[in-house]
């Protein structure tokens, strides 16, 4: 049933680099040490839950291909329009999007709402490619968007080109795919505080997340070094708090309309923004702006180093909660997603009593403004609501977070911290948790990683890029790629379908895509590029 199932190799053969791979962008992958497969395996990441290859004649997009969408559905029409616009760049075909086109008509790529809700869930899809037509069925527009990413990856890599590519055969292999994600939370995080990233850079990263079916994008909007979002009722947060970053550069912040632009850009790719305001520690930039919420007599100055855990908002002053209420209210009002991240990590200046009292009050504030609280692992010490979510990163207290019925997002630093170096020689990144090569990022199972935590406790996983050492989006991409693709497959693909040997071959075929997209990446020696 799983045609093209990965062949097993000994780990040794891999480590020694034995087994030559002959690659080309559109040709089947052949492994010289085993007989050639009869049909080429689509080089999809993440690997679908179930896929059958029919082989034979593929579907070919040509200048009369029509994208068929349901009548009177503006949301699906928008997905069809953006897919058509994407395909037009490289193919230079007109590619009409039409609600009038009859489903199943020859030479159509049909996007249809329907299918079995129980099988497909909120983000699943069914894709059937025959020589005559492509039919994509999902219960939700989100499922159609995920399926469109699969079609995109089934096309030759040159489809990513921003200029017309001549004489390519724009073929899609004849396959049947039924797919849905393993985990509901497939996340990435960007720290825009240690170094600031422009709206344009953030959108470039979102484009990459979309290709790999990531659906949650967590923005770490404040820390010691910088406050990065405009709060109208507290103007000094940005007037003072945004002015610098690690190393003393100029910093920056998003105006509320700019933040909303990011939210909309992500939403069009079915990605939910999770804003984080880190507290009670990691607050120096806010304390520099509003010294009255500090316990210290001495006004805080701006900070451009990289130490953590040394600041705290004053948890015993009412003024602190008034400020937090203003911040949560304004951000919640421009955030359509259900979550508000309160940080809560690395608190060194408070007693447990002070810390838990603080987190419980902040949880009430977040709930009062209509959001669910999420916080880093340490918040397990507080009395949590079952709706609150705990993001583990050290893992030693992950199981304890379950006692109030909260779910977990797993970001184990040794596996998912995309700011860790690949090896001791990697120029960017940190190494306090681990050196993380591509296979380390791939080879783990979220359902068994933490003692006492099982699959049902896990909402999903997330890969953070902390930005102490990265100053621009190219540097972020170098650390994220290819480990973000590995994380995306851990999050989406059933454990039984995952296989490192298959993954590394598929991964190699994605590099030309990244080059067309202008995405920087680490040329790992583990991958048969
Ligand atoms: C730990 S992980 C932190 C961040 C740092 C990161 C660097 C966590 C919740 N806190 O403040 O940026 O390590 O890897």
XYZ file of C-alpha atoms and ligand atoms in Angstrom:
543
model
C 0.000 0.000 0.000
C 2.939 2.281 0.536
C 4.546 2.175 -2.858
C 8.085 3.381 -2.920
C 8.517 2.543 0.739
C 11.981 3.463 1.918
C 14.627 0.804 1.817
C 16.575 0.133 4.979
C 20.292 0.733 5.196
C 22.630 -0.002 8.021
C 23.375 3.070 10.120
C 27.072 2.411 9.595
C 26.820 2.593 5.851
C 25.228 5.992 6.229
C 27.709 7.342 8.697
C 30.583 6.289 6.536
C 28.943 7.871 3.536
C 28.683 4.502 1.751
C 26.078 4.358 -0.984
C 26.284 6.849 -3.762
C 23.167 8.743 -4.709
C 22.541 10.067 -8.165
C 20.235 13.010 -8.005
C 18.497 15.259 -10.424
C 15.666 17.682 -9.840
C 12.911 15.931 -11.726
C 14.258 12.423 -12.253
C 13.506 9.582 -9.874
C 15.904 9.089 -7.017
C 18.014 6.010 -7.587
C 20.094 4.358 -4.942
C 23.038 2.622 -6.476
C 23.335 -0.028 -3.809
C 19.833 -1.450 -4.370
C 17.753 -2.306 -7.441
C 16.119 0.706 -9.017
C 12.470 1.162 -7.981
C 9.963 0.673 -10.775
C 8.160 3.957 -10.140
C 9.753 7.084 -8.731
C 8.811 8.006 -5.181
C 7.461 11.532 -4.873
C 9.945 13.513 -2.835
C 7.430 14.996 -0.415
C 8.178 16.570 2.968
C 6.384 15.917 5.204
C 5.701 12.397 3.967
C 1.919 11.876 3.641
C 0.111 9.487 5.975
C -0.810 7.294 3.036
C 0.127 7.385 -0.621
C -0.308 5.103 -3.608
C 1.593 5.595 -6.815
C -0.087 4.494 -9.961
C 2.902 5.086 -12.200
C 2.396 5.596 -15.904
C 1.306 8.824 -17.523
C 1.402 11.872 -15.250
C -0.915 14.883 -15.353
C 0.655 17.766 -17.231
C -0.189 21.425 -16.666
C -0.399 23.310 -19.964
C -1.664 26.657 -21.193
C -5.312 25.597 -21.148
C -5.350 24.008 -17.692
C -8.140 25.441 -15.514
C -8.216 25.655 -11.726
C -11.761 24.783 -10.684
C -13.137 26.098 -7.388
C -16.616 25.846 -5.842
C -19.124 28.595 -6.718
C -19.757 31.251 -4.078
C -16.865 30.389 -1.833
C -14.580 33.381 -1.559
C -12.127 31.620 0.726
C -11.497 28.673 -1.578
C -11.457 31.046 -4.540
C -8.620 32.948 -2.801
C -6.660 29.703 -2.385
C -7.202 28.911 -6.088
C -6.171 32.428 -7.095
C -2.975 32.384 -5.082
C -2.090 28.903 -6.342
C -2.698 30.058 -9.937
C -0.547 33.143 -9.370
C 2.221 30.927 -8.019
C 2.029 28.548 -11.006
C 1.930 31.392 -13.550
C 5.342 32.754 -12.510
C 7.365 29.805 -13.734
C 5.001 28.354 -16.361
C 3.814 31.646 -17.930
C 0.502 29.869 -18.641
C -2.756 31.856 -18.191
C -4.281 29.312 -15.741
C -7.817 30.595 -15.353
C -9.501 30.082 -11.974
C -13.128 29.271 -12.612
C -16.094 28.337 -10.486
C -17.885 27.442 -13.745
C -15.495 24.615 -14.644
C -17.168 21.264 -14.141
C -15.522 19.115 -11.499
C -13.620 16.204 -13.020
C -13.558 17.890 -16.442
C -10.424 17.179 -18.465
C -7.409 19.331 -17.819
C -8.643 20.768 -14.525
C -7.059 21.054 -11.130
C -10.107 20.959 -8.918
C -10.243 22.246 -5.339
C -13.330 20.861 -3.671
C -14.792 21.018 -0.158
C -16.244 17.705 0.992
C -14.955 14.275 1.752
C -15.237 12.297 4.935
C -14.895 14.584 7.946
C -13.877 11.736 10.241
C -11.064 10.657 7.934
C -9.756 14.049 6.924
C -10.173 16.127 10.088
C -9.488 19.859 10.110
C -6.389 19.889 7.943
C -6.434 16.608 6.023
C -6.992 16.221 2.291
C -7.448 13.688 -0.401
C -5.499 14.109 -3.623
C -6.133 12.098 -6.778
C -3.962 12.716 -9.801
C -4.813 10.990 -13.081
C -3.451 11.736 -16.569
C -6.605 13.849 -17.152
C -7.157 15.790 -13.974
C -6.091 16.640 -10.456
C -8.744 16.498 -7.759
C -8.094 17.835 -4.276
C -10.802 17.314 -1.649
C -10.772 18.549 1.954
C -13.271 19.358 4.654
C -11.859 22.785 5.258
C -10.078 25.494 3.300
C -7.069 24.810 5.559
C -7.016 21.214 4.318
C -7.149 22.454 0.718
C -4.223 24.792 1.409
C -2.159 21.923 2.871
C -3.019 19.792 -0.161
C -1.953 22.577 -2.517
C 1.487 22.474 -0.861
C 1.626 18.763 -1.712
C 0.772 19.480 -5.362
C 3.450 22.176 -5.342
C 6.048 19.682 -4.122
C 4.921 17.085 -6.683
C 5.806 19.499 -9.487
C 9.379 19.875 -10.776
C 11.460 22.068 -8.481
C 11.697 24.786 -11.155
C 8.069 25.600 -10.346
C 9.575 27.715 -7.535
C 11.298 29.950 -10.063
C 10.205 33.579 -10.045
C 10.862 33.944 -13.750
C 9.520 31.903 -16.659
C 11.270 28.592 -17.216
C 11.227 27.335 -20.801
C 10.465 23.865 -22.042
C 9.952 22.253 -18.674
C 7.269 19.579 -18.630
C 5.094 20.668 -15.722
C 4.049 17.204 -14.700
C 2.416 15.845 -11.557
C 2.848 12.089 -11.048
C -0.287 9.938 -10.945
C -0.867 9.361 -7.226
C -3.613 8.929 -4.659
C -2.868 10.501 -1.317
C -4.946 10.552 1.856
C -3.224 12.717 4.369
C -3.767 14.436 7.690
C -1.434 15.693 10.408
C -0.368 13.672 13.419
C -0.288 16.771 15.659
C -2.532 19.840 15.703
C 0.334 22.170 16.736
C 3.201 22.209 14.257
C 5.056 25.288 15.306
C 7.989 27.543 14.643
C 9.168 30.435 16.807
C 11.207 33.483 15.922
C 12.877 35.646 18.567
C 12.505 39.185 17.184
C 13.739 40.730 20.425
C 17.430 39.767 20.651
C 17.676 40.893 17.053
C 14.856 42.614 15.220
C 13.550 41.283 11.903
C 11.625 43.419 9.441
C 8.089 42.616 8.298
C 9.531 41.594 4.960
C 11.965 39.160 6.607
C 9.227 37.689 8.777
C 7.070 37.121 5.691
C 9.972 35.349 3.983
C 10.148 32.969 6.931
C 6.365 32.455 6.875
C 6.650 31.438 3.193
C 9.036 28.692 4.197
C 6.792 27.523 7.049
C 3.852 27.244 4.649
C 5.750 24.946 2.264
C 6.240 22.440 5.106
C 2.664 22.588 6.481
C 3.677 24.373 9.702
C 0.518 25.936 11.183
C 1.596 27.869 14.307
C 4.035 30.781 14.270
C 5.115 32.060 17.671
C 6.642 35.547 17.774
C 8.847 36.204 20.816
C 8.063 39.943 20.937
C 9.846 41.081 24.088
C 12.919 40.276 26.125
C 15.750 41.996 28.015
C 17.116 43.609 24.890
C 14.048 44.882 23.091
C 10.298 45.479 23.094
C 9.021 44.940 19.553
C 5.320 45.810 19.372
C 3.567 49.153 19.617
C 1.211 49.482 22.609
C -0.865 52.662 22.223
C -1.662 53.078 25.908
C 2.014 52.584 26.858
C 3.962 54.440 24.182
C 7.323 54.336 25.981
C 7.490 50.542 25.582
C 8.564 51.150 21.998
C 9.811 54.757 22.260
C 12.383 53.566 24.791
C 12.290 49.776 24.787
C 12.700 49.107 21.064
C 15.758 51.268 20.488
C 18.466 48.656 20.522
C 19.263 44.925 20.315
C 22.056 42.455 21.055
C 25.366 44.025 20.101
C 23.932 47.552 20.173
C 22.308 47.816 16.753
C 19.289 50.031 16.168
C 16.571 47.481 17.059
C 13.057 48.273 15.874
C 9.409 47.398 16.449
C 6.198 46.552 14.626
C 3.450 49.149 14.598
C 0.063 47.587 15.241
C -0.869 47.825 11.522
C 2.425 46.088 10.675
C 1.709 43.321 13.175
C -1.767 42.957 11.663
C -0.175 42.719 8.238
C 1.941 39.793 9.512
C -1.163 38.190 11.060
C -3.034 38.463 7.738
C -0.094 37.177 5.717
C 0.164 34.149 8.001
C -3.622 33.610 8.007
C -3.666 33.483 4.215
C -1.311 30.502 4.612
C -3.431 28.977 7.407
C -0.795 29.803 9.976
C -1.864 31.129 13.394
C 0.258 33.793 15.072
C 1.006 33.214 18.766
C 2.285 36.471 20.301
C 4.610 36.204 23.309
C 5.307 38.869 25.880
C 7.875 37.267 28.175
C 7.352 37.899 31.907
C 8.034 38.203 34.838
C 11.740 37.829 33.901
C 13.201 38.766 30.498
C 11.605 42.195 31.021
C 14.494 44.649 31.090
C 13.388 46.571 27.987
C 9.946 47.174 29.552
C 11.510 48.169 32.887
C 13.756 50.667 31.118
C 10.615 52.233 29.611
C 8.470 52.133 32.776
C 10.759 52.038 35.841
C 7.674 52.214 38.090
C 6.980 48.496 37.419
C 10.439 47.547 38.640
C 11.145 46.750 42.305
C 14.547 48.336 42.053
C 15.290 51.947 43.048
C 17.785 52.254 40.258
C 16.244 52.830 36.805
C 17.151 50.081 34.361
C 19.116 51.050 31.301
C 18.835 49.375 27.923
C 20.771 46.130 27.632
C 22.631 44.729 24.645
C 24.275 41.612 26.139
C 22.967 38.044 26.128
C 22.607 37.024 29.784
C 19.223 35.691 30.874
C 17.097 35.568 34.018
C 18.391 38.655 35.821
C 15.439 41.033 35.475
C 11.917 40.895 36.892
C 8.806 42.994 36.733
C 7.741 43.806 40.309
C 5.131 41.153 41.129
C 4.044 42.916 44.327
C 3.007 46.198 42.684
C -0.509 46.751 41.311
C 0.980 49.028 38.676
C 2.649 45.975 37.107
C -0.689 44.249 36.547
C -2.183 47.457 35.120
C 0.612 47.560 32.551
C 0.237 43.857 31.743
C -3.517 44.322 31.352
C -2.971 47.138 28.836
C -0.461 45.075 26.878
C -2.543 41.885 26.803
C -5.716 43.806 25.913
C -4.160 45.623 22.966
C -2.360 42.595 21.550
C -5.339 40.266 22.075
C -7.540 42.718 20.160
C -5.381 42.405 17.031
C -4.645 38.683 17.335
C -7.347 36.399 15.910
C -5.676 33.185 17.147
C -6.777 31.707 20.486
C -3.423 31.852 22.311
C -1.397 34.436 24.228
C 2.102 33.367 25.335
C 3.267 34.826 28.655
C 6.807 33.459 28.720
C 7.381 32.596 32.367
C 10.858 31.112 31.830
C 14.170 31.490 33.622
C 13.064 33.420 36.681
C 15.918 33.820 39.131
C 14.823 36.721 41.338
C 11.501 35.466 42.732
C 10.380 32.932 45.318
C 8.082 30.133 44.107
C 5.224 31.801 45.974
C 5.807 35.112 44.181
C 6.180 33.355 40.826
C 3.044 31.225 41.038
C 0.941 34.112 42.350
C 2.137 36.164 39.386
C 1.422 33.477 36.776
C -2.048 32.812 38.184
C -2.944 36.529 38.007
C -1.582 36.807 34.495
C -3.559 33.691 33.485
C -6.726 35.499 34.654
C -5.788 38.593 32.651
C -5.164 36.544 29.511
C -8.463 34.667 29.936
C -10.347 37.887 30.603
C -9.164 39.158 27.235
C -10.507 36.050 25.555
C -7.293 34.084 25.069
C -5.842 30.817 26.303
C -2.562 31.151 28.161
C 0.535 29.347 26.983
C 3.839 29.628 28.813
C 7.234 27.988 29.027
C 7.652 24.819 31.096
C 8.205 26.593 34.439
C 4.544 27.685 34.604
C 3.641 24.128 35.681
C 4.364 25.352 39.237
C 1.252 27.542 39.154
C -2.371 26.375 39.401
C -3.178 26.156 35.702
C -6.522 26.077 33.932
C -7.052 22.988 31.756
C -7.210 25.345 28.766
C -3.695 26.631 29.444
C -0.817 25.090 27.507
C 2.688 24.336 28.745
C 5.616 24.541 26.340
C 8.342 22.243 27.598
C 11.952 23.007 26.685
C 14.070 21.334 29.356
C 11.606 18.467 29.727
C 12.366 17.517 33.293
C 9.038 18.859 34.519
C 6.923 18.117 31.439
C 4.868 15.368 33.127
C 4.103 17.559 36.145
C 2.397 20.026 33.849
C -0.336 17.456 33.211
C -1.791 17.505 36.699
C -4.218 20.323 35.940
C -5.259 18.859 32.596
C -3.106 21.200 30.508
C -1.740 19.979 27.197
C 1.898 20.207 26.143
C 3.743 21.714 23.235
C 7.148 20.036 23.131
C 10.215 22.082 22.300
C 12.971 19.908 23.745
C 16.107 22.011 23.405
C 18.249 19.016 22.418
C 15.971 18.265 19.437
C 14.026 21.344 18.390
C 16.155 24.365 19.322
C 17.010 25.571 15.865
C 19.443 28.095 17.334
C 21.791 25.290 18.435
C 24.888 24.739 16.308
C 24.918 21.760 13.929
C 28.459 20.842 14.969
C 31.288 22.434 16.915
C 32.434 24.312 13.820
C 29.109 25.985 12.994
C 29.735 29.732 12.994
C 26.249 30.797 14.051
C 24.223 29.570 16.967
C 24.676 28.474 20.566
C 25.610 25.100 22.043
C 24.364 25.111 25.649
C 21.767 22.372 25.025
C 23.404 20.244 22.334
C 24.947 20.146 18.916
C 22.055 19.159 16.666
C 22.746 17.544 13.296
C 19.877 16.875 10.903
C 19.418 13.261 12.030
C 19.243 14.373 15.689
C 16.432 16.763 14.799
C 14.645 13.963 12.907
C 15.117 10.891 15.076
C 12.809 11.264 18.051
C 9.204 10.543 18.872
C 7.177 13.202 20.702
C 4.975 10.466 22.217
C 7.868 8.819 24.067
C 10.380 11.629 24.560
C 9.395 12.693 28.091
C 8.823 10.088 30.825
C 5.191 10.119 31.943
C 3.981 11.917 28.811
C 2.036 10.080 26.119
C 0.718 11.022 22.693
C -2.670 12.210 23.991
C -0.952 14.770 26.265
C 0.892 16.334 23.370
C -0.724 19.096 21.353
C 2.324 19.185 19.140
C 5.884 20.397 18.783
C 7.646 23.667 18.020
C 11.084 24.729 16.828
C 12.328 28.070 18.197
C 15.018 30.229 16.637
C 16.436 32.331 19.471
C 18.299 35.187 17.882
C 21.275 36.021 20.102
C 23.636 35.144 17.236
C 21.508 35.815 14.162
C 21.069 39.242 12.671
C 19.149 38.728 9.464
C 16.739 36.271 7.917
C 19.466 34.560 5.890
C 21.161 33.597 9.150
C 17.828 32.390 10.575
C 17.327 30.243 7.474
C 20.816 28.766 7.770
C 19.983 27.524 11.263
C 16.414 26.502 10.424
C 17.099 24.649 7.209
C 17.137 21.729 6.966
C 16.171 21.058 10.604
C 12.816 22.833 10.240
C 11.893 20.375 7.467
C 12.817 17.509 9.816
C 10.659 19.010 12.565
C 7.775 19.452 10.131
C 7.866 15.748 9.314
C 8.104 14.751 13.005
C 5.006 16.885 13.614
C 2.925 15.828 10.596
C 3.776 12.275 9.583
C 2.675 9.176 11.516
C 5.626 7.707 13.388
C 5.259 4.366 11.551
C 5.660 6.083 8.180
C 8.769 8.073 9.125
C 12.199 6.858 8.115
C 15.508 8.713 8.238
C 16.944 7.055 5.135
C 13.920 8.025 3.109
C 13.883 11.506 4.622
C 17.496 12.319 3.801
C 16.991 11.406 0.143
C 13.799 13.460 -0.095
C 15.491 16.325 1.713
C 18.315 16.441 -0.804
C 15.793 17.008 -3.585
C 14.460 20.115 -1.810
C 17.688 22.091 -1.995
C 17.043 23.310 -5.564
C 13.643 24.523 -4.346
C 15.319 26.533 -1.581
C 17.767 28.006 -4.054
C 14.931 29.158 -6.319
C 13.208 30.625 -3.234
C 16.391 32.380 -2.150
C 16.449 30.401 1.100
C 19.797 29.900 2.791
C 20.580 26.463 4.262
C 23.220 24.329 5.925
C 24.896 21.883 3.574
C 24.865 18.959 6.007
C 27.305 16.111 5.248
C 24.539 13.701 6.261
C 22.438 14.560 3.214
C 23.106 13.189 -0.306
C 22.750 16.579 -1.981
C 16.901 29.703 26.769
S 14.391 28.436 26.206
C 15.910 30.673 26.737
C 16.074 31.849 25.891
C 17.388 31.843 25.164
C 17.680 30.444 24.682
C 18.921 30.343 23.840
C 13.853 29.560 27.028
C 12.479 29.445 27.416
N 14.686 30.560 27.348
O 15.950 33.022 26.660
O 17.311 32.729 24.102
O 17.828 29.603 25.793
O 19.051 29.074 23.279
